[in-house]
Coordinates of C-alpha atoms and ligand atoms in Angstrom, one line a residue:
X1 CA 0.0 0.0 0.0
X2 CA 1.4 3.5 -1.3
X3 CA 0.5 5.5 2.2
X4 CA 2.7 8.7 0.4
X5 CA 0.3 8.6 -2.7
X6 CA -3.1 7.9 -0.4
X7 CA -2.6 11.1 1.7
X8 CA -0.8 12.8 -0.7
X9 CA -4.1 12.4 -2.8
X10 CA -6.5 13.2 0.0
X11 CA -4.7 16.7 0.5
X12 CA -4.6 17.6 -2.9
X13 CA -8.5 16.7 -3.4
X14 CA -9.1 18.5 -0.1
X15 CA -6.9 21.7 -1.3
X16 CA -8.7 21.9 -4.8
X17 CA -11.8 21.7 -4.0
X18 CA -11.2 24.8 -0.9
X19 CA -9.0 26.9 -3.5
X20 CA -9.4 26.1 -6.7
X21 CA -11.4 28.9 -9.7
X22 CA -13.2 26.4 -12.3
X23 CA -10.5 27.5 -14.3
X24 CA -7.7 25.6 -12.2
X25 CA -9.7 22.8 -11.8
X26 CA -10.2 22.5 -15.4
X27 CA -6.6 22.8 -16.0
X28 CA -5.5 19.9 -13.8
X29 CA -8.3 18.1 -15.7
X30 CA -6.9 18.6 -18.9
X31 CA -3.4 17.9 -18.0
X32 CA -4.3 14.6 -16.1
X33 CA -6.2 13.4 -19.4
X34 CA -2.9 14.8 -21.8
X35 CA -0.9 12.7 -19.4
X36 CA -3.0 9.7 -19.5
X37 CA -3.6 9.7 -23.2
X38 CA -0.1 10.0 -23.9
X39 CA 0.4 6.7 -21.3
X40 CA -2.4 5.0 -23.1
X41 CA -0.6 5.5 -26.7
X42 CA 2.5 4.4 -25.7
X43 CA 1.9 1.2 -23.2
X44 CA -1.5 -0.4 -24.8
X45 CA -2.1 -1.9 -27.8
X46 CA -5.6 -0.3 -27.7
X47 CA -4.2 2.9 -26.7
X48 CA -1.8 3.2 -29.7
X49 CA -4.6 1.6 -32.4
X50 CA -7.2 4.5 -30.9
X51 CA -4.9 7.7 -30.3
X52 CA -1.9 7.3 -32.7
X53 CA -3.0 10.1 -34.9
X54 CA -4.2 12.5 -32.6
X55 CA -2.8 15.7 -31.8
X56 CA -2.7 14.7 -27.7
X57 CA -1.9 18.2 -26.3
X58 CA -4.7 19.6 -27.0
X59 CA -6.9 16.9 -27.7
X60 CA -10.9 16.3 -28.5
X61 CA -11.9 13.9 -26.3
X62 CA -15.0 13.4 -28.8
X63 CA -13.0 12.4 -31.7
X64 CA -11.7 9.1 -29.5
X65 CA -14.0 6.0 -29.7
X66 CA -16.0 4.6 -26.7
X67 CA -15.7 1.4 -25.5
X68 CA -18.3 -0.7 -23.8
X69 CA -18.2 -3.4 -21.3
X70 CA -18.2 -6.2 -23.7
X71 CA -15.8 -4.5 -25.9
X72 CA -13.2 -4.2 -22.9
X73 CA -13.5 -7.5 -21.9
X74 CA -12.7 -9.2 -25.2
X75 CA -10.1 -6.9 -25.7
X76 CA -8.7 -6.8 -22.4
X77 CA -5.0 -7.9 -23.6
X78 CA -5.0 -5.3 -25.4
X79 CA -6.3 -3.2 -22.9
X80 CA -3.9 -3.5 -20.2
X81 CA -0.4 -1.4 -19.9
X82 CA 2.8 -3.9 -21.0
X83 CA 3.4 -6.2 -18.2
X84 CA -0.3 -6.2 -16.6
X85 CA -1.5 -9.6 -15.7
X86 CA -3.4 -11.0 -18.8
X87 CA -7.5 -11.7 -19.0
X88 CA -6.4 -15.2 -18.3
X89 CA -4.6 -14.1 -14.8
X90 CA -7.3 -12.2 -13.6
X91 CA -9.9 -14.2 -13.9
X92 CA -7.8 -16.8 -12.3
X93 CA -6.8 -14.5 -9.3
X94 CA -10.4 -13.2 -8.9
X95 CA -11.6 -17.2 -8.9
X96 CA -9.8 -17.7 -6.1
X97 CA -11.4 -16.6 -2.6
X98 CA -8.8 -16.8 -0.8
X99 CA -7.3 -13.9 -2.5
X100 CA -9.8 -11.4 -1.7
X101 CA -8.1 -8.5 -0.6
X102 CA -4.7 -9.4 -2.2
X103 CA -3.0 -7.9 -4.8
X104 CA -1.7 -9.8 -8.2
X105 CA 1.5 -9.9 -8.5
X106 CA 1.9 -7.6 -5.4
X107 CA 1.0 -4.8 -7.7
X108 CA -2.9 -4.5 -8.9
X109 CA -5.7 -4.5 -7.5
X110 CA -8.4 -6.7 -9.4
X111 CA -12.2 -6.2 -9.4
X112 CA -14.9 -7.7 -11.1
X113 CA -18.7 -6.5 -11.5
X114 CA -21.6 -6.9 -12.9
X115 CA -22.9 -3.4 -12.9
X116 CA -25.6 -1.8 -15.0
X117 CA -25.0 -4.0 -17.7
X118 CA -25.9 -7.9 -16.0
X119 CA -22.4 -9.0 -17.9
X120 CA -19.8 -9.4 -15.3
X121 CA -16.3 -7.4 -16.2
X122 CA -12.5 -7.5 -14.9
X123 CA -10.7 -4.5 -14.4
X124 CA -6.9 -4.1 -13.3
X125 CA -5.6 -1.1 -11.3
X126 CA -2.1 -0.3 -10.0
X127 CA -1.5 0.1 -6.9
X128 CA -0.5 3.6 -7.0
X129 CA -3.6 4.5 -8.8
X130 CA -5.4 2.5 -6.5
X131 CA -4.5 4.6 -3.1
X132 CA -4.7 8.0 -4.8
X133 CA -8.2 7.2 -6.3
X134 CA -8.9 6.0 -2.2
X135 CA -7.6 9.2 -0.9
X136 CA -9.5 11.3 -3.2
X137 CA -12.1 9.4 -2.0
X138 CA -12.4 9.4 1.7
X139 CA -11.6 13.1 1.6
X140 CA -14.6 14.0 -0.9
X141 CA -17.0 11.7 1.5
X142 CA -15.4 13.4 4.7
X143 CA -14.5 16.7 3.1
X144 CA -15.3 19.3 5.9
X145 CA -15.1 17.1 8.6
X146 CA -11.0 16.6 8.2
X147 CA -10.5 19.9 10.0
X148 CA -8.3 19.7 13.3
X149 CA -11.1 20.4 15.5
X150 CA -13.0 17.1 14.0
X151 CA -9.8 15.0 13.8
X152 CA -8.1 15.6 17.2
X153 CA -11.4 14.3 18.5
X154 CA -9.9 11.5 17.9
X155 CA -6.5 9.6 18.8
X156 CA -4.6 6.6 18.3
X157 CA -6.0 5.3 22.1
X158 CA -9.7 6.6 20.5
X159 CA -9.7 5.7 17.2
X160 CA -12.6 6.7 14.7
X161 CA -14.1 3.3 14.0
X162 CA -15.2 2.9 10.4
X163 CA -18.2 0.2 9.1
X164 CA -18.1 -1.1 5.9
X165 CA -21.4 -3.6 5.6
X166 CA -20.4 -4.7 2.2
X167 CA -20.0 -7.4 0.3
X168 CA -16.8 -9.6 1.5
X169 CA -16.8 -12.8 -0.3
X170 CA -15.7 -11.7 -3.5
X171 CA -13.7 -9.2 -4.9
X172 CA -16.4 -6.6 -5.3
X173 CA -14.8 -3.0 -5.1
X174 CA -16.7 -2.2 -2.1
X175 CA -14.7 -5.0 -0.3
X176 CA -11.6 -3.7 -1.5
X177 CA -11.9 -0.7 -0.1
X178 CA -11.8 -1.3 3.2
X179 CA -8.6 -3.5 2.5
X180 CA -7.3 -0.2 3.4
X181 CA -7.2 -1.6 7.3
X182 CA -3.6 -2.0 7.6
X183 CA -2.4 1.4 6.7
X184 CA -5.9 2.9 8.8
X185 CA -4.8 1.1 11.6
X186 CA -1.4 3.0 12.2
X187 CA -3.2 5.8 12.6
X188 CA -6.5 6.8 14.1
X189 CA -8.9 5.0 12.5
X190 CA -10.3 0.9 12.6
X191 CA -12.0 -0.1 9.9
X192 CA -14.0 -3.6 10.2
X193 CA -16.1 -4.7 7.0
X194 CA -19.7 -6.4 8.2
X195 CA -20.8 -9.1 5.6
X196 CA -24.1 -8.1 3.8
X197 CA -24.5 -11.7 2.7
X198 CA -24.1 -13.0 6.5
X199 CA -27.6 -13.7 8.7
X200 CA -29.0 -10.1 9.1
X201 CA -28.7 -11.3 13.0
X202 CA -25.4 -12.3 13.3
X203 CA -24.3 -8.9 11.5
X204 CA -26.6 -6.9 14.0
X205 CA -24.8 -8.2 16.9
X206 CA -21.6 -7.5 15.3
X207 CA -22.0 -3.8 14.8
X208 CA -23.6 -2.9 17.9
X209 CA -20.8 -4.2 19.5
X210 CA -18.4 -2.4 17.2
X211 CA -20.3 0.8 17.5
X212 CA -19.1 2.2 14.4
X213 CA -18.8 6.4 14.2
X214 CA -18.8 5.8 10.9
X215 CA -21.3 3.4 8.7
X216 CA -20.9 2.9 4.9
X217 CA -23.1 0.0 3.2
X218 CA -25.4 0.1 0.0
X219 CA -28.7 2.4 0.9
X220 CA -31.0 -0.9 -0.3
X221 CA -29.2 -2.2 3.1
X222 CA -29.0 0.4 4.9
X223 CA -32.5 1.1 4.8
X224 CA -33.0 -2.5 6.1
X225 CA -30.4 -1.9 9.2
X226 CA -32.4 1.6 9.6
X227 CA -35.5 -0.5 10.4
X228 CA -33.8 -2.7 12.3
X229 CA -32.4 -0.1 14.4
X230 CA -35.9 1.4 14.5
X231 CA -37.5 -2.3 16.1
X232 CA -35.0 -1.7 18.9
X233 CA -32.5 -4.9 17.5
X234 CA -29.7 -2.8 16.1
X235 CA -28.4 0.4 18.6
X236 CA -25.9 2.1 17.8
X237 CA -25.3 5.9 16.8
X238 CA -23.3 6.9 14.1
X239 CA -22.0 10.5 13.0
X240 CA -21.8 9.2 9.5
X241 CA -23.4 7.0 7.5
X242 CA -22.0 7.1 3.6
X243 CA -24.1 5.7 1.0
X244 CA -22.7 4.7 -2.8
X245 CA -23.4 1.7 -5.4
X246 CA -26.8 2.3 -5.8
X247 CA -29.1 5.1 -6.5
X248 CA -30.9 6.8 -2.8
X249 CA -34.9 6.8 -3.0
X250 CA -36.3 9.4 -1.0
X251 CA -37.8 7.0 1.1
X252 CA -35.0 5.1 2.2
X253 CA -32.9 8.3 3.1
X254 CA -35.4 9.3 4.8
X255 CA -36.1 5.9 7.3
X256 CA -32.4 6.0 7.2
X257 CA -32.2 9.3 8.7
X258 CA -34.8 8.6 11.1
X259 CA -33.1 5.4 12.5
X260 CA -29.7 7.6 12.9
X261 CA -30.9 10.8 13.7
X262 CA -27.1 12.3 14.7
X263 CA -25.7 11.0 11.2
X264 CA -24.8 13.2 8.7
X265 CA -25.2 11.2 5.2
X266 CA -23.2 11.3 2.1
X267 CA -24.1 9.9 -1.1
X268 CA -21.3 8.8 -3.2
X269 CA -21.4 8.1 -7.0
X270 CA -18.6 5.2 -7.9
X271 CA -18.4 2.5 -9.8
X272 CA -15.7 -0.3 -10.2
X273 CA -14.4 1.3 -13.5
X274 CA -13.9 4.7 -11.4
X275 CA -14.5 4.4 -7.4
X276 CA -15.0 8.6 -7.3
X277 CA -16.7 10.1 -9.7
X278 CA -18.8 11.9 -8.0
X279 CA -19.5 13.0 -3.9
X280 CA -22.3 15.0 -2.1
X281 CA -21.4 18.3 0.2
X282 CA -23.2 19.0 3.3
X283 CA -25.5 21.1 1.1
X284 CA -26.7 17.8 -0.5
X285 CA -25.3 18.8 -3.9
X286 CA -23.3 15.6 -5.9
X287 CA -20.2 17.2 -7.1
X288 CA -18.3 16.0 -10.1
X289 CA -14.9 15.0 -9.0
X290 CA -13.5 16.8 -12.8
X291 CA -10.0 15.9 -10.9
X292 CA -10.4 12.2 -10.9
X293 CA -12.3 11.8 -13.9
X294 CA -14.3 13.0 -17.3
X295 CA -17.6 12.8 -17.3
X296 CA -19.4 13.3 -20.3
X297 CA -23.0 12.8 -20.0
X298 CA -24.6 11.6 -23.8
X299 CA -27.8 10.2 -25.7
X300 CA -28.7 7.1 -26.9
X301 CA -26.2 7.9 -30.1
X302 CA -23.5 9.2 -28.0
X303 CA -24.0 12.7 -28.4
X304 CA -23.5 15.6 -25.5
X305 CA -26.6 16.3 -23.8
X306 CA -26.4 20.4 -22.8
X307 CA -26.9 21.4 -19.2
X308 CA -29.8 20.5 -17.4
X309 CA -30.8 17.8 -19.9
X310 CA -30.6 13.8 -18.8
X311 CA -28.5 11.9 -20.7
X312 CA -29.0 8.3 -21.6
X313 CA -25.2 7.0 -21.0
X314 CA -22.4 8.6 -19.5
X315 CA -18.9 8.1 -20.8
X316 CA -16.0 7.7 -17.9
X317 CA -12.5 8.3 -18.5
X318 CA -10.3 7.5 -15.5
X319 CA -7.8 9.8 -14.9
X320 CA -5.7 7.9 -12.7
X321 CA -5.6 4.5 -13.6
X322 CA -2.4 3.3 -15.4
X323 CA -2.5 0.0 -15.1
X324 CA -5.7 -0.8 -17.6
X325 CA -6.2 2.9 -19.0
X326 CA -10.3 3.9 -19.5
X327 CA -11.0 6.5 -21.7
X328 CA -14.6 7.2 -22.6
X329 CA -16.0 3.7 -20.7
X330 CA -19.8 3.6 -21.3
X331 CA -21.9 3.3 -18.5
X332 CA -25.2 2.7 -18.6
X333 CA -26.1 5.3 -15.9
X334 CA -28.3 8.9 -16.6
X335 CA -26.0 11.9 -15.6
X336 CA -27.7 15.7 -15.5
X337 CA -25.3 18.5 -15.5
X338 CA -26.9 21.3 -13.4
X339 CA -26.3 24.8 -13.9
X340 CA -26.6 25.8 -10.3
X341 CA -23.9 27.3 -7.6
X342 CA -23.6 25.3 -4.6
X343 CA -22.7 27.6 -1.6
X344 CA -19.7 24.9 -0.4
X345 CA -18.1 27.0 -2.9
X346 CA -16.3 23.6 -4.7
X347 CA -15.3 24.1 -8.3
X348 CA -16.6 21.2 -9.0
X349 CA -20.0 21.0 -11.5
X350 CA -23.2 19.8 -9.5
X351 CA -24.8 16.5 -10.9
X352 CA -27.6 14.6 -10.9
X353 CA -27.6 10.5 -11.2
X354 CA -30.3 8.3 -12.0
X355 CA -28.6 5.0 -12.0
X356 CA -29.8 1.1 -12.5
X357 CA -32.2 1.1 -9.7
X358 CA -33.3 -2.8 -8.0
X359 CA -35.4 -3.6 -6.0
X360 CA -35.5 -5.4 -2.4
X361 CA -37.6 -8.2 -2.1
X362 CA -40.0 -9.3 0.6
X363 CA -40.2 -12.9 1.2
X364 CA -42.4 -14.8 3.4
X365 CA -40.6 -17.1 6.3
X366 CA -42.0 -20.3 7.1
X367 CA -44.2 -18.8 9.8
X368 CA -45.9 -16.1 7.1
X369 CA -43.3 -13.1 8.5
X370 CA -42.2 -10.8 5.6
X371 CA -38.3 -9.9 5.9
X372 CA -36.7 -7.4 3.9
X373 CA -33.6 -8.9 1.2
X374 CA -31.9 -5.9 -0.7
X375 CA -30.6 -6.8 -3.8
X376 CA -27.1 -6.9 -3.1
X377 CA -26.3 -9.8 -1.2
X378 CA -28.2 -11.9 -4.3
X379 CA -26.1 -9.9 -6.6
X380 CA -23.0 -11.6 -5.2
X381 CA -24.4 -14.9 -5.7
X382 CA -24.2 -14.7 -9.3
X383 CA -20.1 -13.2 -9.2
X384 CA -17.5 -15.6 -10.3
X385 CA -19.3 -18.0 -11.8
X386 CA -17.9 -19.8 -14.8
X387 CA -19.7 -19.7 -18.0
X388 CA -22.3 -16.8 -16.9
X389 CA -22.2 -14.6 -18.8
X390 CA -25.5 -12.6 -18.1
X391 CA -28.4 -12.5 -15.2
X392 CA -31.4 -11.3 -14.1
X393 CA -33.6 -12.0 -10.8
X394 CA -36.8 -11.7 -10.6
X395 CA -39.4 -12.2 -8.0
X396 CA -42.2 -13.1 -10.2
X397 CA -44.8 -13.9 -7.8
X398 CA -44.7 -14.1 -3.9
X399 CA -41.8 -16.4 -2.7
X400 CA -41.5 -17.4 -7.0
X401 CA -38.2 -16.4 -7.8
X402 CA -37.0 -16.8 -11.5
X403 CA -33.4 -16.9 -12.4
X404 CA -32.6 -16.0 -15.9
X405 CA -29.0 -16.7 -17.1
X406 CA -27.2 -15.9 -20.4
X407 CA -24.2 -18.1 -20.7
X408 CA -20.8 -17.6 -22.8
X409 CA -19.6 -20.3 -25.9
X410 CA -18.7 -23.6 -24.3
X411 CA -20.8 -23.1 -20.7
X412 CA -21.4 -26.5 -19.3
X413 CA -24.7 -25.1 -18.5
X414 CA -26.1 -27.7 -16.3
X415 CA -23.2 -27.1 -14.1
X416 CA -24.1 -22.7 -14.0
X417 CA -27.6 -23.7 -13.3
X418 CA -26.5 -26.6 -10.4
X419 CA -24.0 -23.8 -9.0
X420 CA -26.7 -21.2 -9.1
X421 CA -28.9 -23.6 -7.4
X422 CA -27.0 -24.6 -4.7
X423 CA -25.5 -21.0 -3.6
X424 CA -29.1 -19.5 -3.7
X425 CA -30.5 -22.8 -1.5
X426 CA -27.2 -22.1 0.8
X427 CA -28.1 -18.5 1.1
X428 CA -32.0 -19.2 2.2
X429 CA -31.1 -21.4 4.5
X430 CA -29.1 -18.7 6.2
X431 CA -31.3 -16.1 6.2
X432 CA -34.8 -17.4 7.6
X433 CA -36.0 -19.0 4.0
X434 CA -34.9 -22.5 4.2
X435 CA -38.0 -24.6 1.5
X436 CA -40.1 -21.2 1.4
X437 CA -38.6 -20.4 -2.2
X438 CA -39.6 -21.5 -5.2
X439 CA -37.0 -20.9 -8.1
X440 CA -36.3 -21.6 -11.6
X441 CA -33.6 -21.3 -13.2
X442 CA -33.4 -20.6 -17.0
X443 CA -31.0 -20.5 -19.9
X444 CA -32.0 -17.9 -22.7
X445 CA -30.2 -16.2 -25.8
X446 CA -30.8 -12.7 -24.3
X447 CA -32.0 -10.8 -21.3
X448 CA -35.0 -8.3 -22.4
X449 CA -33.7 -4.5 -21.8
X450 CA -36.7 -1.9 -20.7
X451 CA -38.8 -0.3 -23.6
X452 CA -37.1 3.1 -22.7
X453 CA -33.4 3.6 -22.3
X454 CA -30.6 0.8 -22.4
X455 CA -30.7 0.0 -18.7
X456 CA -31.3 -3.8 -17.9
X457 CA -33.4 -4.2 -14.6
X458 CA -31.0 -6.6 -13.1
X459 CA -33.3 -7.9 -9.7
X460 CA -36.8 -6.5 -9.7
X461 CA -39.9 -7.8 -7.9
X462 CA -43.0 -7.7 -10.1
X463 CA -44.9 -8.4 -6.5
X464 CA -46.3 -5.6 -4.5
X465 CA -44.6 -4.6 -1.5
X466 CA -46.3 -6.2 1.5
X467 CA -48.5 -3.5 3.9
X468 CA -47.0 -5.3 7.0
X469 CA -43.1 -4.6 5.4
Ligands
ZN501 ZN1 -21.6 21.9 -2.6

């Protein structure tokens, strides 16, 4: 772990976003993206096929190609700086659970996803690039709080105690993250990680006698620990509670705010391809991290949307990465640009995201008692899986849930749907469901995409939320 590079990071995002005109800030923009271009072009075979005949001083971002998920993934070698582990490599690492929270080679950090797409991806980043992005990072979530009247609050006898309820069995960015333990630890901070996909009980027990100060999850969970904490099982009190992964509905901010009335809550906008692309003030406006990355919002044709209209995609370049460069990675996500002042005073453009929004099911126990299950922890199921290529979950009709699965050339398909079988049957019995579940699992050509947009509803319930839940 590169601690220089992690708070070196964290002090320059703090310092920026206090003194810098739009016109600085745009500046550093434009000479990260010079710098990784150039970088690109000369150590990636993509990189040199895309930009060899562009002027990259002063270049047009719009005149490079996009690439998509599937794209990156079957081009990956190519992808990849000289002397990055091959497609091959990672999916080997990432295979391997016993390597969550290593790094390959000693050098990158691996991730894999399924994201808004339902098509799971690989992505490589150094290790350098890896603490500077986490830097940025926790000082955008905790921006006005790392003052020395907030930090000497805290020592290295009373450490700040950070929660991640994420998901740990696989080597799903959030997990990752909080592989930051080691170099927290010589400081002032612990950081635990809570397992989402552990018995909501035994993760209950585990935080209130952890007694985080600060609580980071996905809000789909943290709205079920909110009414947990509201039933009287879950007490504790944090000062923070960030939020990222998934899009916030006003409803579950809002029981989560009333379950931790002293928390101050932060929304984040990440993804695996680029953990900070985006981070709310205490004004509750998402700022654009322009530093960290581009962001260019477009339609269905991959045009530029102006201000204040929603796009259909947005395009990600990451301006740190090295290791696997992205430059103008689609994501399925909607991104408005809003022409508004925020009075933190950032330089940083004010966003709004709609992302892929799924939904938390209620299921029935064997005594008739609905219990909440955010999508997340079934998202996991479906990681690492050879041969699946594609998914969707849906909860067709009360306790009916129907897999569909797309699966690559050469699947042995009967062993994706035995695996899918036994790792969902594993996960009911642990959580209170043990023979209440129907579910069917089916192989098909495609998944079917909504009517409007390109976004894939990846677990959705077509059953109505229950009056008692
Ligand atoms: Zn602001």
């Amino acid at each position: 772990m590169s601690l220089m590079a992690f708070l070196g990071s964290a002090a320059g995002a703090l310092y920026r976003e206090r003194r810098y005109s739009e016109a600085q800030m745009q500046a550093v923009q434009a000479r990260r993206l010079s710098a990784l271009l150039q970088h690109a072009r000369a150590h990636t075979a993509l990189g040199e096929e895309r930009l060899g005949h562009l002027d990259l001083d002063a270049v047009d971002l719009t005149r490079v190609p996009t690439i998509t998920k599937q794209l990156l993934t079957e081009r990956f070698d190519h992808s990849v700086a000289h002397g990055v582990p091959s497609l091959a490599e990672v999916m080997a690492f990432t295979a391997a659970r016993d390597q969550v929270g290593h790094q390959l080679k000693d050098e990158f950090i691996c991730a894999t996803t399924s994201g808004t797409t339902g098509r799971v991806g690989y992505f490589v980043t150094d290790k350098r690039a890896w603490a500077a992005l986490n830097g940025a990072l926790f000082a955008r979530i905790l921006r006005h709080r790392l003052i020395p009247r907030e930090v000497l609050r805290f020592s290295p006898m009373r450490r700040y105690r950070m929660a991640m309820a994420v998901a740990t069995g696989g080597h799903f960015i959030t997990r990752l993250v909080s592989t930051f333990q080691p170099l927290l630890a010589r400081g002032m901070m612990t950081m635990e990680a809570f397992s989402i996909t552990e018995p909501i009980e035994a993760t209950v027990e585990k935080l209130n006698r952890y007694q985080p100060h600060y609580l980071h999850s996905y809000p789909t969970y943290l709205e079920m620990l909110a009414r947990v904490q509201l039933e009287g099982a879950l007490q504790i009190d944090p000062e923070f509670i960030s939020l990222g992964s998934e899009p916030v509905s006003a409803l579950a901010r809002a029981t989560i705010q009333r379950a931790f009335p002293n928390a101050e809550i932060s929304e984040t906008y990440g993804a695996t391809e680029c953990l900070p692309m985006a981070n709310q003030c205490r004004h509750g406006r998402l700022h654009a991290n322009t530093d960290l990355c581009v962001l260019e919002p477009v339609d269905a044709d991959g045009q530029p949307v102006p201000v204040g209209v929603p796009s259909e995609k947005v395009l990600v370049t990451n301006l740190l990465n090295r290791a696997q460069p992205l430059i103008r990675y689609e994501l399925m996500d909607s991104v408005t640009v809003l022409d508004e002042p925020c009075p933190c005073g950032a330089a940083l453009p004010v966003i709004r995201v709609e992302g892929r929004s799924d939904d938390t099911f209620f299921l029935a126990d064997h005594e008739g008692r609905f219990h909440a299950y955010p999508p997340v922890p079934f998202e996991v199921l479906f990681l690492d899986l050879r041969g699946l290529e594609q998914y969707q979950l849906v909860h067709e009709a009360q306790n009916h849930l129907h897999i569909r699965v797309v699966t690559g050339p050469g699947a042995d398909v009967a062993a994706v749907k035995a695996e899918l079988l036994q790792r969902f049957r594993r996960y009911f019995a642990q959580n209170h469901l043990a023979e209440c579940v129907r579910l069917d699992v089916s192989v098909v050509p495609t998944l079917e995409r909504e009517a409007t947009g390109h976004k894939l509803r990846q677990v959705f319930s077509k059953v109505p939320r229950p009056v008692a839940a």
